[in-house]
Amino acid sequence: MDFELSPKARDHLANLQEFMDSHVYPAEKTYHEWRSVNDPHKLPPVVEELKVEARKRGLWNLFLPDLGGLSNVEYATLAELTGRSPDIAPEALNCQAPDTGNMEVLHMFGTEEQKRTWLQPLLDGEIRSAFAMTEPDVASSDATNITTSIVREGDEYVINGRKWWITGAADERCKIFIVMGKTDPDAPKHRQQSQILVPRDTPGFTVVRDLPVFGRHDQHGHCELRFEDVRVPVGNLIAEEGDGFAISQARLGPGRIHHAMRAIGMAERALELMCRRAAERVAFGRPLASQGVVQQQIAESRMAIEQARLLTLKTAWLIDRHGAKGARTEIAAIKVIAPRVAFEVLDRAIQVHGGAGVSDDTPLAAMYTWARAMRIFDGPDEVHVRTVARQELRPYLS
Ligand SMILES: Cc1cc2nc3c(=O)[nH]c(=O)nc-3n(C[C@H](O)[C@H](O)[C@H](O)COP(=O)(O)OP(=O)(O)OC[C@H]3O[C@@H](n4cnc5c(N)ncnc54)[C@H](O)[C@@H]3O)c2cc1C
């Protein structure tokens, strides 16, 4: 295994590092202040300014290998850096979830018409998108449970159902929803589902409410949606009826690398803040950094971050060589490990900061809640642990 970056990836990394220092970190205060006195679901203008600057610097759409020309290992290092400022940096580079996954799906499975209408404006950062699978009425960690119906009537599909926790939906710029539902409840278990494009302004589609994450409302939101006799042309179906599950699987591999590396970026920022605070803050006559117990927290954090990063890079390396199928167990493992490590490091960093740690004077509290949520979205820990266990047990059970 060789994680040495190519000259091109090294250039992007240096470019991004400079962009983070000169533009992104300084914009964080502006971003939060703007949101505190404006509609919290509108995009603070500073992000549009950052998008223009990032694009000018060639830091745009790098997540998509066919466009950015980067392997998963190469892009992973960039994703880590953007994770240090998770509210702003990924979007500045047009590399934010769930748009990245949606763009991948349209790139891989979209018709020419779908690409022209939806993929191009997404690639240009003009609109945003959402992926709607989870439902309030069924345990959605088992995606075969979903009940939203997609029924063909002549040249249209009619959609009925409820969704919730749909990231991105509170932002008016979110113009297109990829909706997962059932086209044939009698088909084999993994062929019942399809994915279909629903434009935001379609009659019968309603954004019911935005759900806070531990009391915080994100700019783009996580919403409950209602679909009541929503009609779209048959041309809005992605791939074929029954392909919904396979499409979901196809989008998962690289997306998990992005999430894991951003979590590691959050952990790195937390560790940096922890060390700065420990070096500056004096308690009982000496800096916190001289207390063995604080040193232990710092060392544990460093060791855990290194382990998580190595496993994630190994996973990216496997995907580059063998595709997502060849890295199934590792993809499941990093989905558990990276958020767990980020959560633990953030917890320690908060502790070392004392009261300041739970305030909003540092990014720690917001990151902490996000790291906690990461252990649930894209499938809860238990589901991924089950995948790892099944693989491990395979030789022993026949
Ligand atoms: C911030 C946030 C953003 C999200 N964004 C999106 C989005 O954009 N689009 C979307 O479709 N969804 C999204 N989700 C939803 C998310 O993917 C689901 O919440 C998740 O998959 C779990 O489904 P559920 O909530 O129905 O939990 P359930 O399926 O009801 O599971 C509840 C709990 O049961 C346990 N459990 C489940 N299965 C097993 C098992 N096999 N073994 C042991 N224990 C188990 C786990 O502890 C799990 O947390 C988001 C969620 C959050 C919190």
XYZ file of C-alpha atoms and ligand atoms in Angstrom:
451
model
C 0.000 0.000 0.000
C 1.336 3.387 -0.938
C -0.438 6.529 0.228
C 2.146 8.853 -1.301
C 0.258 11.633 -3.058
C 0.804 12.431 -6.708
C 2.264 15.870 -7.516
C -1.199 16.971 -8.699
C -2.847 15.931 -5.424
C -0.050 17.590 -3.421
C -0.647 20.824 -5.329
C -4.384 20.663 -4.604
C -3.659 20.013 -0.936
C -1.324 23.007 -0.627
C -3.825 25.129 -2.539
C -6.659 24.029 -0.236
C -4.585 24.555 2.904
C -3.909 28.119 1.826
C -7.582 28.664 0.949
C -8.666 27.348 4.368
C -6.239 29.669 6.192
C -6.832 32.783 4.140
C -10.565 32.494 3.424
C -12.501 29.694 5.152
C -11.521 30.017 8.829
C -11.876 33.829 8.708
C -15.379 33.393 7.196
C -16.690 31.222 10.049
C -17.586 34.156 12.306
C -19.314 36.023 9.468
C -21.285 32.871 8.598
C -22.606 32.354 12.124
C -23.313 36.034 12.795
C -25.273 36.333 9.534
C -27.391 33.292 10.360
C -28.141 34.567 13.877
C -29.934 37.670 12.509
C -31.366 36.292 9.242
C -33.503 33.376 8.105
C -31.283 30.507 9.315
C -32.109 28.446 6.220
C -30.897 31.060 3.765
C -27.304 30.760 2.639
C -25.043 33.431 4.162
C -23.600 35.451 1.239
C -20.062 34.723 2.411
C -20.451 31.122 1.182
C -21.210 32.291 -2.372
C -18.085 34.451 -2.194
C -16.072 31.420 -1.075
C -17.517 29.330 -3.935
C -16.341 31.897 -6.479
C -12.870 31.981 -4.927
C -12.583 28.168 -4.685
C -13.639 27.731 -8.303
C -11.110 30.330 -9.403
C -8.438 28.321 -7.596
C -9.430 25.051 -9.287
C -10.831 23.643 -6.043
C -14.182 22.621 -7.520
C -15.992 19.279 -7.888
C -12.816 17.416 -6.986
C -14.856 14.613 -5.392
C -15.830 13.197 -8.797
C -12.892 11.231 -10.264
C -14.108 11.720 -13.859
C -14.045 15.496 -13.433
C -11.418 16.157 -10.774
C -9.068 13.431 -11.957
C -8.276 12.416 -8.382
C -8.338 8.901 -6.956
C -10.233 8.202 -3.736
C -6.957 8.220 -1.774
C -6.048 11.591 -3.257
C -9.434 13.189 -2.676
C -9.572 11.754 0.868
C -6.831 14.077 2.081
C -8.762 17.076 0.737
C -11.999 15.897 2.354
C -10.176 15.716 5.683
C -9.166 19.359 5.451
C -12.715 20.482 4.595
C -13.966 18.581 7.664
C -12.128 21.102 9.830
C -14.794 23.655 8.922
C -17.742 21.400 8.168
C -20.461 24.067 7.811
C -18.620 26.000 5.146
C -15.667 24.329 3.472
C -17.350 21.348 1.740
C -19.944 23.615 0.124
C -17.320 26.195 -0.866
C -15.725 23.420 -2.965
C -19.086 22.053 -4.199
C -18.206 18.826 -2.390
C -20.999 18.731 0.203
C -23.282 15.835 1.052
C -25.809 14.823 -0.057
C -25.203 16.611 -3.368
C -22.005 14.671 -3.989
C -23.817 11.333 -3.800
C -26.697 12.650 -5.893
C -24.299 13.964 -8.520
C -22.535 10.591 -8.591
C -25.865 8.841 -9.130
C -26.887 11.175 -11.953
C -23.429 10.891 -13.466
C -23.561 7.080 -13.369
C -27.240 6.386 -14.084
C -28.839 9.586 -15.409
C -30.255 9.970 -18.917
C -28.947 12.803 -21.078
C -32.075 14.794 -20.249
C -31.674 14.203 -16.488
C -28.022 15.204 -16.684
C -28.792 18.396 -18.593
C -31.653 19.425 -16.320
C -30.261 18.481 -12.905
C -26.650 17.332 -12.967
C -25.227 20.346 -14.776
C -26.722 22.977 -12.417
C -25.555 20.874 -9.460
C -22.033 20.686 -10.856
C -22.164 24.454 -11.349
C -23.242 24.977 -7.725
C -26.420 26.772 -8.861
C -28.888 24.475 -7.083
C -28.814 21.874 -4.334
C -30.458 18.469 -3.970
C -31.629 15.910 -1.436
C -31.880 12.159 -1.105
C -35.147 11.012 0.458
C -35.236 7.479 1.809
C -35.868 7.450 5.570
C -39.483 7.337 6.771
C -40.954 8.180 10.179
C -43.291 5.179 10.259
C -40.820 2.323 9.656
C -37.348 1.324 10.885
C -35.418 2.735 7.949
C -32.031 1.312 8.886
C -33.546 -1.668 7.079
C -34.210 0.022 3.746
C -36.425 -2.846 2.577
C -39.015 -1.539 5.083
C -39.775 1.694 3.266
C -43.399 2.105 2.216
C -43.553 5.173 -0.049
C -45.346 4.061 -3.208
C -44.357 4.911 -6.770
C -47.148 3.764 -9.079
C -47.132 4.043 -12.839
C -50.217 5.600 -14.449
C -49.791 6.075 -18.203
C -46.894 8.423 -18.854
C -46.564 9.403 -15.193
C -45.548 7.980 -11.836
C -47.693 8.855 -8.813
C -45.878 9.090 -5.481
C -47.432 8.860 -2.013
C -45.669 8.679 1.347
C -43.865 10.446 4.184
C -40.139 10.956 4.662
C -38.105 12.570 7.392
C -34.558 13.621 8.209
C -34.095 14.627 4.586
C -30.923 16.678 4.550
C -30.923 19.823 2.455
C -34.689 20.242 2.099
C -35.036 23.433 4.189
C -32.912 25.408 1.761
C -34.950 26.886 -1.120
C -31.983 26.223 -3.401
C -32.705 22.503 -2.991
C -34.594 22.093 -6.270
C -34.514 18.349 -6.801
C -35.200 15.307 -4.616
C -34.092 11.771 -5.397
C -36.877 9.785 -3.784
C -36.676 6.089 -2.939
C -39.956 4.205 -2.939
C -41.557 0.939 -3.960
C -42.671 0.327 -7.530
C -43.421 -3.371 -6.996
C -44.109 -4.601 -3.432
C -44.425 -8.159 -4.784
C -40.984 -8.344 -6.407
C -38.024 -10.041 -4.661
C -36.989 -8.073 -1.523
C -34.211 -6.042 -3.139
C -36.015 -5.431 -6.452
C -39.114 -3.726 -5.034
C -37.533 -0.269 -4.802
C -36.902 2.429 -7.383
C -35.464 5.934 -7.304
C -37.198 8.833 -8.966
C -36.549 12.553 -9.426
C -39.102 14.894 -7.880
C -38.680 18.630 -8.519
C -39.371 20.818 -5.479
C -42.258 22.715 -7.105
C -44.295 19.572 -7.985
C -47.921 19.812 -6.735
C -48.577 17.533 -3.746
C -45.039 17.827 -2.410
C -44.731 19.564 0.982
C -41.831 20.337 3.317
C -43.603 19.850 6.657
C -40.911 20.981 9.113
C -37.211 21.135 9.797
C -35.872 18.839 12.514
C -33.218 20.229 14.853
C -30.155 18.127 15.718
C -29.762 18.517 19.508
C -31.558 21.868 19.242
C -29.490 23.163 16.318
C -31.087 23.987 12.974
C -28.560 23.524 10.180
C -28.579 26.003 7.312
C -29.699 23.391 4.782
C -31.969 21.569 7.246
C -33.083 17.979 7.853
C -36.780 17.898 7.028
C -39.963 15.956 7.207
C -41.625 15.722 3.783
C -45.059 14.722 2.553
C -45.880 13.313 -0.888
C -49.593 13.348 -1.730
C -50.432 12.155 -5.243
C -47.242 13.714 -6.538
C -47.106 13.189 -10.322
C -43.909 13.208 -12.350
C -43.216 12.082 -15.947
C -41.944 8.509 -16.411
C -38.691 10.043 -17.691
C -37.906 11.046 -14.086
C -37.210 7.447 -13.072
C -33.502 6.797 -12.509
C -32.360 3.667 -14.377
C -35.059 0.959 -14.358
C -37.894 -0.037 -12.046
C -36.435 -2.240 -9.292
C -32.940 -0.703 -9.503
C -33.369 1.454 -6.377
C -31.336 -0.756 -4.068
C -28.500 -1.259 -6.538
C -28.283 2.517 -7.106
C -28.059 3.080 -3.327
C -25.217 0.586 -3.077
C -23.344 2.249 -5.939
C -23.329 5.668 -4.233
C -22.110 4.403 -0.881
C -18.398 3.635 -1.206
C -16.778 6.994 -2.024
C -19.374 8.856 0.089
C -18.315 6.896 3.161
C -14.681 7.885 2.552
C -15.721 11.549 2.358
C -17.757 11.360 5.600
C -15.034 9.464 7.449
C -12.267 11.823 6.365
C -14.343 14.886 7.265
C -14.904 13.324 10.702
C -11.142 12.893 11.018
C -10.741 16.550 10.017
C -13.098 17.526 12.833
C -11.083 15.373 15.237
C -7.816 17.005 14.107
C -9.235 20.470 14.675
C -10.491 19.434 18.105
C -7.079 18.042 19.019
C -5.372 21.213 17.854
C -7.739 23.349 19.955
C -7.242 20.996 22.912
C -3.451 21.348 22.731
C -3.595 25.149 22.376
C -5.913 25.451 25.345
C -3.870 23.041 27.465
C -0.696 24.982 26.730
C -2.236 28.384 27.576
C -4.544 27.657 30.490
C -3.015 27.634 33.969
C -4.755 25.779 36.814
C -3.334 25.192 40.285
C -0.112 26.929 39.374
C 0.806 25.180 36.131
C -0.411 24.822 32.573
C -3.002 22.127 32.000
C -0.566 20.642 29.492
C 1.764 19.637 32.300
C -0.889 17.458 33.975
C -0.417 13.783 33.196
C -4.145 13.264 32.865
C -4.388 15.953 30.178
C -1.378 14.518 28.362
C -3.134 11.175 28.398
C -6.200 12.738 26.725
C -4.003 14.290 24.064
C -1.999 11.126 23.387
C -5.117 8.931 23.251
C -6.608 11.346 20.740
C -3.540 11.394 18.518
C -3.278 7.586 18.511
C -6.965 7.102 17.740
C -6.936 9.647 14.908
C -3.925 7.992 13.289
C -5.601 4.588 13.427
C -8.847 5.889 11.961
C -7.058 7.737 9.174
C -4.963 4.720 8.224
C -8.023 2.490 8.030
C -9.885 5.066 5.969
C -6.989 5.506 3.555
C -6.677 1.746 3.249
C -10.389 1.639 2.385
C -9.955 4.383 -0.215
C -6.992 2.500 -1.645
C -9.078 -0.701 -1.879
C -11.904 1.159 -3.637
C -9.420 2.628 -6.098
C -8.160 -0.854 -6.933
C -11.150 -3.125 -6.578
C -14.238 -0.875 -6.486
C -16.645 -0.500 -3.557
C -17.515 -4.228 -3.676
C -13.908 -5.124 -2.903
C -13.930 -2.926 0.202
C -17.336 -3.761 1.656
C -16.142 -4.704 5.144
C -13.738 -1.783 5.420
C -16.396 0.675 4.218
C -18.668 -0.564 7.013
C -15.822 -0.369 9.545
C -14.852 3.234 8.810
C -18.501 4.300 8.988
C -18.320 3.200 12.646
C -14.737 4.051 13.541
C -14.285 7.577 12.184
C -17.361 9.177 13.809
C -16.602 7.294 17.041
C -13.050 8.655 17.135
C -14.242 12.170 16.280
C -16.868 11.973 19.015
C -14.326 10.814 21.626
C -11.713 13.416 20.685
C -14.330 16.175 20.699
C -15.507 15.024 24.114
C -11.943 15.287 25.485
C -11.361 18.655 23.830
C -14.588 19.976 25.364
C -13.492 18.732 28.790
C -10.100 20.430 28.548
C -11.876 23.683 27.591
C -14.099 23.583 30.681
C -17.179 25.828 30.340
C -15.893 27.315 27.088
C -16.129 23.867 25.552
C -19.904 23.680 25.765
C -20.426 27.270 24.587
C -20.514 28.361 20.961
C -17.302 30.376 21.367
C -15.421 27.443 19.840
C -16.597 25.089 17.047
C -16.377 22.147 19.462
C -19.984 21.991 20.677
C -21.493 22.073 17.177
C -19.005 19.482 15.933
C -19.757 17.273 18.941
C -23.469 17.131 18.127
C -22.692 16.442 14.476
C -20.262 13.632 15.332
C -23.007 12.091 17.484
C -25.521 12.307 14.656
C -22.989 10.693 12.314
C -23.313 7.509 14.339
C -26.924 7.298 13.152
C -27.216 8.705 9.650
C -26.241 6.648 6.616
C -27.188 3.673 8.773
C -26.641 3.366 12.540
C -23.456 1.816 13.953
C -25.127 -1.508 14.698
C -25.963 -2.160 11.045
C -22.350 -1.650 9.976
C -20.993 -3.646 12.908
C -23.255 -6.466 11.739
C -21.658 -6.326 8.285
C -18.162 -6.559 9.788
C -19.182 -9.426 12.077
C -20.824 -11.383 9.268
C -17.709 -11.119 7.142
C -15.505 -12.187 10.046
C -17.722 -15.166 10.867
C -18.186 -16.308 7.280
C -15.403 -18.977 7.358
C -16.767 -20.461 10.589
C -20.450 -20.704 9.656
C -21.509 -22.775 6.720
C -28.684 14.452 10.921
C -29.315 13.374 10.104
C -29.328 13.480 8.708
C -29.959 12.511 7.934
N -30.047 12.669 6.563
C -30.778 11.794 5.825
C -31.011 12.013 4.428
O -30.524 12.995 3.843
N -31.795 11.126 3.740
C -32.361 10.043 4.344
O -33.045 9.281 3.669
N -32.149 9.812 5.671
C -31.387 10.658 6.427
N -31.206 10.449 7.775
C -31.851 9.309 8.395
C -30.889 8.214 8.824
O -30.212 7.653 7.748
C -31.714 7.201 9.636
O -32.129 7.855 10.831
C -30.925 5.930 9.970
O -30.666 5.173 8.803
C -31.650 5.062 10.980
O -32.966 4.822 10.588
P -34.134 5.089 11.674
O -34.002 6.470 12.201
O -35.417 4.706 11.053
O -33.772 4.138 12.874
P -34.320 2.644 13.110
O -34.209 1.858 11.863
O -35.645 2.744 13.761
O -33.242 2.084 14.132
C -33.219 2.571 15.492
C -32.063 1.939 16.224
O -32.230 0.533 16.239
C -30.958 -0.078 16.331
N -30.807 -1.070 15.253
C -31.249 -0.990 13.985
N -30.875 -2.075 13.293
C -30.186 -2.874 14.129
C -29.533 -4.124 14.022
N -29.508 -4.792 12.857
N -28.922 -4.637 15.128
C -28.938 -3.976 16.307
N -29.537 -2.771 16.473
C -30.138 -2.224 15.405
C -29.911 1.020 16.212
O -29.442 1.388 17.496
C -30.694 2.150 15.596
O -30.143 3.436 15.885
C -30.557 11.389 8.566
C -30.514 11.281 9.957
C -29.910 12.246 10.726
C -29.913 12.108 12.229
